[in-house]
Amino acid sequence: MKHTAQPLLEKYQLGDLQLKNKIVMSSLTRGRATNAELIPTPLMAEYYAQRASAGLILSEGTWVNSKSIGFINVPGIYTEQQVEGWKLVTKAVHDNGGLIFSQLGHIGSASHPDFFNGELPAGPSAINPQTRSFTPEGFKDSLTPRELTIAEIKQTIQDYKHAAKNAKQAGFDGVEVHAIVGMLIPQFLSPATNQRTDEYGGNIENRSRIVFEILDAIIEVWGSTRVSIKFTPVALSNVGIMTPDEETIPTFKYILKRLSEYNLAYLHIVGPSEDLSGTPVADLQDNYFSHFRQNYSGRLMANLGFTQESGNAILEEGTADLVSFGAPFIANPDLAERFAYNIPLSESIQETIYTGGESGYADYPKAELV
Ligand SMILES: Cc1cc2nc3c(=O)[nH]c(=O)nc-3n(C[C@H](O)[C@H](O)[C@H](O)COP(=O)(O)O)c2cc1C
């Protein structure tokens, strides 16, 4: 029997967009842009359309320029051909009554020369982030990158703006800046990977500068209420040397205070995946999302490990406005209906998460509704 009286299934006014529920599909890199030009395909349009009953879909992370690449078969949004491919996706989602934001990303130093004809990737400083890149030949360790010049940083910001314009042209409803650990922006935020001595390094204000410069550039295209940003403030695993440190909490306090003035669509915060005790961010262990709620006055989207029950609970207690789900959307295209009818969730097949073409992608069935 349908059970709609749950907070996750309530409508939500997101600026001038009305979301049909508070269930957001979080970005999922699936490596299905299997062509040299990294153009979204009709199969991707079918996959996203299947998930249009989410209140909002966030696209997989997409590259803002040819230097931002660092993972195989991930689509870009910097060429006209890529824009044409994305048009198929946005149309398919809209035709099915959904809304979709484009997630704009740059992997910075966590890439590999295999993507650049043997040339080194660039990051804030010439420091190996000690992560891994999924290259056409499999996973490879990151190397010591080249340091971005100031002119290259300014160009990168313009490339985000260009990608934001392309997202608009492609028919997206807004954009989310991809700033989870591993990507370029957190490489600037972390003193471990950013040891610059100019205005983009050193103190918190300087290390955070790029966040605001990118957002300001994108907001010129979209207006603030269609722009958002996603952070993983306390990621501990698979983040190389970019683990949380004593600067993490004050850095995010500073960023959130400034972002509170921005009137963004929302701030997307990923929760801890591990126990924070004994780490420099241990103070967030018992009050994680309420800490961000207190330090940010705009709309807050919570993520990581949510279930129907915990998603409803965080909305009910008022600690978040929206809840995003990542992994559950892989095998449950109809996640919203499954919550509405209390239908058990299907498990995804691990082998086909990032590879496999059609298999394990757009072939997960919707549940039978009784
Ligand atoms: C296969 C896979 C691919 C992902 N790709 C992205 C991505 O492109 N951009 C991003 O911000 N997060 C990405 N994530 C993280 C998810 O969006 C989400 O933050 C994370 O899975 C935690 O939410 P969950 O517990 O509901 O899965 C990915 C996660 C998975 C499992």
XYZ file of C-alpha atoms and ligand atoms in Angstrom:
401
model
C 0.000 0.000 0.000
C 1.283 3.441 -0.857
C 2.679 5.329 2.101
C 3.298 8.924 1.101
C 3.162 10.455 4.568
C 6.896 10.484 5.003
C 9.159 13.538 4.894
C 11.259 12.166 2.005
C 8.169 12.182 -0.212
C 7.121 15.755 0.513
C 7.436 18.381 -2.199
C 10.199 20.942 -1.809
C 10.625 24.467 -3.152
C 14.257 24.851 -4.224
C 14.461 28.503 -5.203
C 12.193 28.742 -8.236
C 12.232 24.978 -8.861
C 9.624 22.714 -7.353
C 10.984 19.285 -6.444
C 8.349 16.551 -6.326
C 10.081 14.949 -3.352
C 13.154 15.424 -1.166
C 14.986 12.390 -2.551
C 18.013 13.454 -4.572
C 20.034 11.125 -6.766
C 23.644 11.886 -5.884
C 26.326 11.916 -8.588
C 27.469 8.482 -9.746
C 30.426 8.089 -12.079
C 29.587 5.063 -14.222
C 32.138 5.239 -17.057
C 29.652 4.782 -19.899
C 30.844 7.626 -22.172
C 32.761 5.001 -24.091
C 33.933 7.134 -26.988
C 37.158 9.090 -27.547
C 35.315 12.425 -27.458
C 33.723 11.661 -24.066
C 30.236 12.454 -25.379
C 27.162 11.342 -23.393
C 25.324 8.556 -25.206
C 21.673 7.586 -25.810
C 22.180 4.748 -23.292
C 23.075 7.327 -20.652
C 19.888 9.245 -21.494
C 17.877 6.060 -20.953
C 19.615 5.403 -17.599
C 18.974 8.911 -16.275
C 15.364 8.917 -17.523
C 14.728 5.722 -15.559
C 15.705 7.631 -12.380
C 13.503 10.694 -13.026
C 11.161 10.008 -10.094
C 13.866 11.403 -7.796
C 13.065 14.977 -6.765
C 16.366 16.007 -8.349
C 19.103 14.134 -10.238
C 22.724 15.209 -9.995
C 24.655 14.088 -13.066
C 27.843 12.106 -12.706
C 30.914 14.322 -12.339
C 31.754 15.792 -15.753
C 34.991 17.394 -16.922
C 35.125 21.163 -17.332
C 38.089 21.071 -19.719
C 40.475 18.617 -21.365
C 43.015 19.069 -18.537
C 40.582 18.063 -15.819
C 40.276 14.404 -16.913
C 41.451 11.565 -14.666
C 39.099 8.575 -14.922
C 38.157 6.557 -17.998
C 34.964 7.051 -19.998
C 33.682 9.923 -17.880
C 31.852 12.471 -20.027
C 32.913 16.075 -20.466
C 30.918 19.274 -20.856
C 33.466 21.450 -22.646
C 32.822 20.699 -26.351
C 29.814 21.340 -28.568
C 29.510 17.624 -29.291
C 29.364 16.892 -25.568
C 26.630 19.527 -25.162
C 24.636 17.791 -27.917
C 25.014 14.483 -26.057
C 23.856 16.048 -22.794
C 20.777 17.438 -24.566
C 19.599 13.838 -25.025
C 19.989 13.288 -21.279
C 18.226 16.437 -20.081
C 15.372 15.945 -22.562
C 14.855 12.347 -21.478
C 14.796 13.363 -17.796
C 12.421 16.279 -18.423
C 10.132 14.146 -20.591
C 9.823 11.828 -17.620
C 8.971 14.662 -15.228
C 12.392 14.966 -13.582
C 14.926 17.700 -12.903
C 18.690 17.399 -13.386
C 21.742 19.432 -12.374
C 25.139 19.001 -14.040
C 28.040 18.236 -11.723
C 31.128 20.164 -12.844
C 34.462 18.624 -11.935
C 38.226 18.835 -12.308
C 40.493 16.132 -10.895
C 43.663 18.265 -10.749
C 46.759 16.419 -9.589
C 44.927 13.135 -8.954
C 45.125 12.323 -12.679
C 47.826 10.537 -14.661
C 50.069 11.340 -17.680
C 48.260 8.564 -19.611
C 45.412 11.047 -20.092
C 47.695 13.812 -21.400
C 49.997 12.156 -23.945
C 52.624 11.638 -21.263
C 52.496 15.161 -19.814
C 52.057 15.619 -16.094
C 48.722 16.683 -14.625
C 48.738 19.953 -12.684
C 47.590 20.875 -9.190
C 48.004 23.619 -6.626
C 51.583 22.513 -5.777
C 54.096 19.983 -7.114
C 53.122 17.455 -4.440
C 52.009 13.892 -5.140
C 48.494 13.518 -3.644
C 49.186 9.767 -3.328
C 45.884 8.701 -4.805
C 45.047 6.509 -7.785
C 43.693 7.237 -11.223
C 41.554 4.820 -13.283
C 43.374 4.981 -16.635
C 42.627 3.059 -19.851
C 45.199 0.505 -18.580
C 43.641 0.149 -15.145
C 44.345 1.847 -11.830
C 47.686 3.692 -11.639
C 49.299 5.584 -8.780
C 49.346 9.357 -8.972
C 52.698 11.099 -9.538
C 54.200 14.420 -8.529
C 52.213 16.928 -10.612
C 53.162 20.251 -12.077
C 52.218 23.399 -10.158
C 49.499 25.497 -11.784
C 50.540 29.046 -12.646
C 48.290 31.918 -11.595
C 47.309 32.371 -15.239
C 46.308 28.688 -15.416
C 44.211 29.023 -12.250
C 42.397 32.008 -13.765
C 41.885 30.032 -16.991
C 40.546 27.058 -15.027
C 37.971 29.331 -13.374
C 36.945 30.551 -16.829
C 36.692 26.915 -17.941
C 34.235 26.253 -15.098
C 32.237 29.230 -16.321
C 32.333 27.953 -19.902
C 31.178 24.530 -18.699
C 28.375 26.205 -16.728
C 27.262 28.012 -19.899
C 27.362 24.709 -21.759
C 25.260 23.101 -19.030
C 22.643 25.788 -19.554
C 22.728 25.305 -23.297
C 22.383 21.546 -22.807
C 19.129 22.062 -20.888
C 20.222 21.297 -17.330
C 18.239 22.853 -14.476
C 21.310 23.960 -12.531
C 24.855 22.986 -11.628
C 26.664 21.459 -8.689
C 30.386 22.116 -8.238
C 32.183 18.847 -7.577
C 34.441 19.481 -4.595
C 34.712 16.119 -2.863
C 38.155 15.087 -1.683
C 40.332 13.928 -4.551
C 39.194 16.717 -6.850
C 41.022 19.969 -7.612
C 39.164 22.226 -5.169
C 39.938 20.179 -2.038
C 43.542 19.931 -3.259
C 43.615 23.716 -2.823
C 41.887 23.526 0.581
C 44.330 20.996 2.075
C 47.693 22.265 3.386
C 49.069 18.800 2.527
C 48.624 19.390 -1.231
C 48.674 23.187 -1.298
C 51.929 24.808 -0.257
C 51.673 27.838 -2.509
C 53.011 31.134 -1.271
C 50.814 33.369 -3.461
C 47.190 34.431 -2.949
C 45.969 30.821 -3.499
C 48.016 29.300 -0.660
C 49.009 29.805 2.966
C 46.153 30.869 5.220
C 42.555 29.659 5.147
C 41.330 32.644 3.191
C 43.898 32.085 0.443
C 43.469 28.316 0.230
C 39.680 28.781 -0.038
C 39.853 31.586 -2.593
C 39.280 29.313 -5.587
C 35.954 28.079 -4.147
C 34.483 31.559 -4.241
C 36.071 32.540 -7.537
C 34.599 29.458 -9.227
C 31.178 29.987 -7.650
C 31.162 33.702 -8.512
C 31.981 32.892 -12.155
C 29.249 30.254 -12.404
C 26.667 32.404 -10.641
C 27.143 35.025 -13.357
C 25.766 32.407 -15.750
C 23.067 30.774 -13.658
C 22.122 33.048 -10.751
C 22.854 31.781 -7.247
C 19.738 29.680 -6.645
C 20.635 27.259 -9.460
C 24.199 26.747 -8.221
C 25.411 24.418 -5.479
C 28.590 22.788 -4.208
C 29.368 19.361 -2.754
C 32.022 18.806 -0.068
C 33.314 15.785 1.847
C 34.846 17.612 4.830
C 35.927 14.497 6.730
C 36.773 11.855 4.119
C 39.323 9.443 5.599
C 39.707 6.588 3.097
C 41.186 6.623 -0.407
C 42.094 10.281 -0.074
C 45.875 9.916 -0.141
C 47.552 12.662 1.885
C 44.394 14.811 1.940
C 43.144 13.518 5.259
C 41.423 15.895 7.697
C 43.787 17.997 9.824
C 43.589 20.747 12.462
C 42.717 23.232 9.730
C 39.699 21.283 8.468
C 37.036 22.476 10.907
C 38.124 26.153 10.850
C 38.429 26.045 7.039
C 34.870 24.808 6.622
C 33.579 27.269 9.236
C 35.100 30.061 7.170
C 33.722 28.707 3.880
C 30.241 28.104 5.303
C 30.073 31.554 6.869
C 30.802 33.125 3.496
C 28.557 30.729 1.596
C 25.681 31.605 3.950
C 25.606 34.962 2.144
C 25.388 33.341 -1.292
C 21.755 32.098 -1.413
C 22.867 28.931 -3.225
C 20.423 26.248 -4.350
C 21.849 24.145 -1.519
C 25.066 23.080 0.146
C 25.699 19.338 -0.284
C 27.591 17.788 2.625
C 28.812 14.188 2.672
C 28.925 12.603 6.103
C 31.648 10.520 7.730
C 32.085 6.992 6.420
C 34.167 5.987 9.427
C 34.492 6.652 13.124
C 36.102 10.047 13.588
C 37.389 9.359 17.100
C 41.102 9.992 17.419
C 41.195 12.102 14.236
C 41.610 15.908 14.082
C 37.865 16.123 13.347
C 36.771 13.978 16.309
C 34.646 16.895 17.585
C 32.207 16.232 14.723
C 31.628 12.595 15.654
C 28.347 13.054 17.505
C 26.897 16.180 15.898
C 28.051 16.009 12.311
C 25.143 17.407 10.297
C 23.925 19.670 13.116
C 27.398 21.245 13.139
C 27.007 22.129 9.459
C 23.394 23.180 10.027
C 24.515 25.616 12.726
C 27.316 27.040 10.628
C 25.369 27.449 7.383
C 22.118 29.370 7.086
C 21.052 28.177 3.605
C 19.498 24.930 2.359
C 21.432 21.830 3.363
C 21.534 18.492 1.524
C 22.824 15.555 3.597
C 24.549 12.496 2.108
C 26.239 9.206 2.897
C 24.753 5.946 3.924
C 21.180 7.179 4.278
C 18.298 4.717 4.274
C 14.591 5.396 4.015
C 14.445 5.439 7.804
C 17.472 7.633 8.534
C 16.608 9.916 5.608
C 13.133 10.511 6.996
C 14.575 10.998 10.480
C 17.085 13.715 9.523
C 14.370 15.621 7.660
C 11.930 15.201 10.539
C 14.396 16.584 13.077
C 15.101 19.517 10.753
C 18.856 18.960 10.461
C 18.745 18.788 6.647
C 16.362 20.008 3.931
C 17.106 17.344 1.332
C 18.726 13.903 1.423
C 20.806 12.477 -1.402
C 21.311 8.815 -2.182
C 24.159 7.510 -4.323
C 24.767 3.755 -4.362
C 21.066 2.846 -3.802
C 20.194 4.428 -7.169
C 22.450 2.020 -9.067
C 20.139 -0.978 -8.744
C 16.959 0.897 -7.779
C 16.038 3.327 -10.553
C 12.638 3.735 -8.852
C 14.007 4.476 -5.378
C 11.233 7.023 -4.666
C 8.493 4.506 -5.513
C 10.234 1.823 -3.442
C 10.187 4.183 -0.461
C 6.548 5.083 -1.143
C 5.463 1.431 -1.224
C 8.015 0.127 1.296
C 9.511 -2.213 -1.289
C 12.863 -3.822 -0.381
C 15.869 -2.489 -2.268
C 17.827 -4.472 -4.873
C 21.584 -4.963 -4.620
C 23.914 -3.751 -7.352
C 26.505 -5.879 -9.121
C 29.995 -4.656 -8.221
C 31.763 -5.803 -11.416
C 29.689 -3.530 -13.655
C 29.757 -0.348 -11.573
C 32.370 1.459 -13.695
C 32.592 -0.793 -16.745
C 30.390 -3.216 -18.619
C 28.563 -1.085 -21.178
C 24.857 -1.858 -21.109
C 25.215 -4.611 -18.559
C 24.560 -3.520 -14.972
C 23.635 -0.018 -16.070
C 20.222 0.692 -17.590
C 19.000 -2.883 -17.154
C 18.066 -2.839 -13.454
C 14.269 -3.249 -13.434
C 11.751 -1.155 -11.562
C 9.819 -2.993 -8.870
C 6.330 -4.324 -9.541
C 3.835 -2.080 -7.781
C 0.929 -3.926 -6.171
C 29.960 4.266 -8.208
C 30.027 5.585 -7.542
C 30.399 6.704 -8.288
C 30.433 7.959 -7.693
N 30.721 9.063 -8.459
C 30.646 10.314 -7.906
C 30.807 11.491 -8.703
O 30.997 11.453 -9.921
N 30.702 12.679 -8.078
C 30.463 12.782 -6.729
O 30.375 13.899 -6.194
N 30.289 11.692 -5.969
C 30.351 10.480 -6.530
N 30.120 9.372 -5.756
C 29.725 9.552 -4.342
C 28.203 9.537 -4.217
O 27.606 10.611 -4.915
C 27.797 9.635 -2.737
O 28.304 10.838 -2.209
C 28.312 8.441 -1.939
O 28.107 7.225 -2.640
C 27.626 8.337 -0.580
O 26.232 8.210 -0.711
P 25.509 6.782 -0.566
O 25.951 6.236 0.762
O 24.048 7.079 -0.627
O 25.998 5.938 -1.703
C 30.113 8.105 -6.322
C 29.764 6.962 -5.576
C 29.705 5.727 -6.169
C 29.274 4.555 -5.347
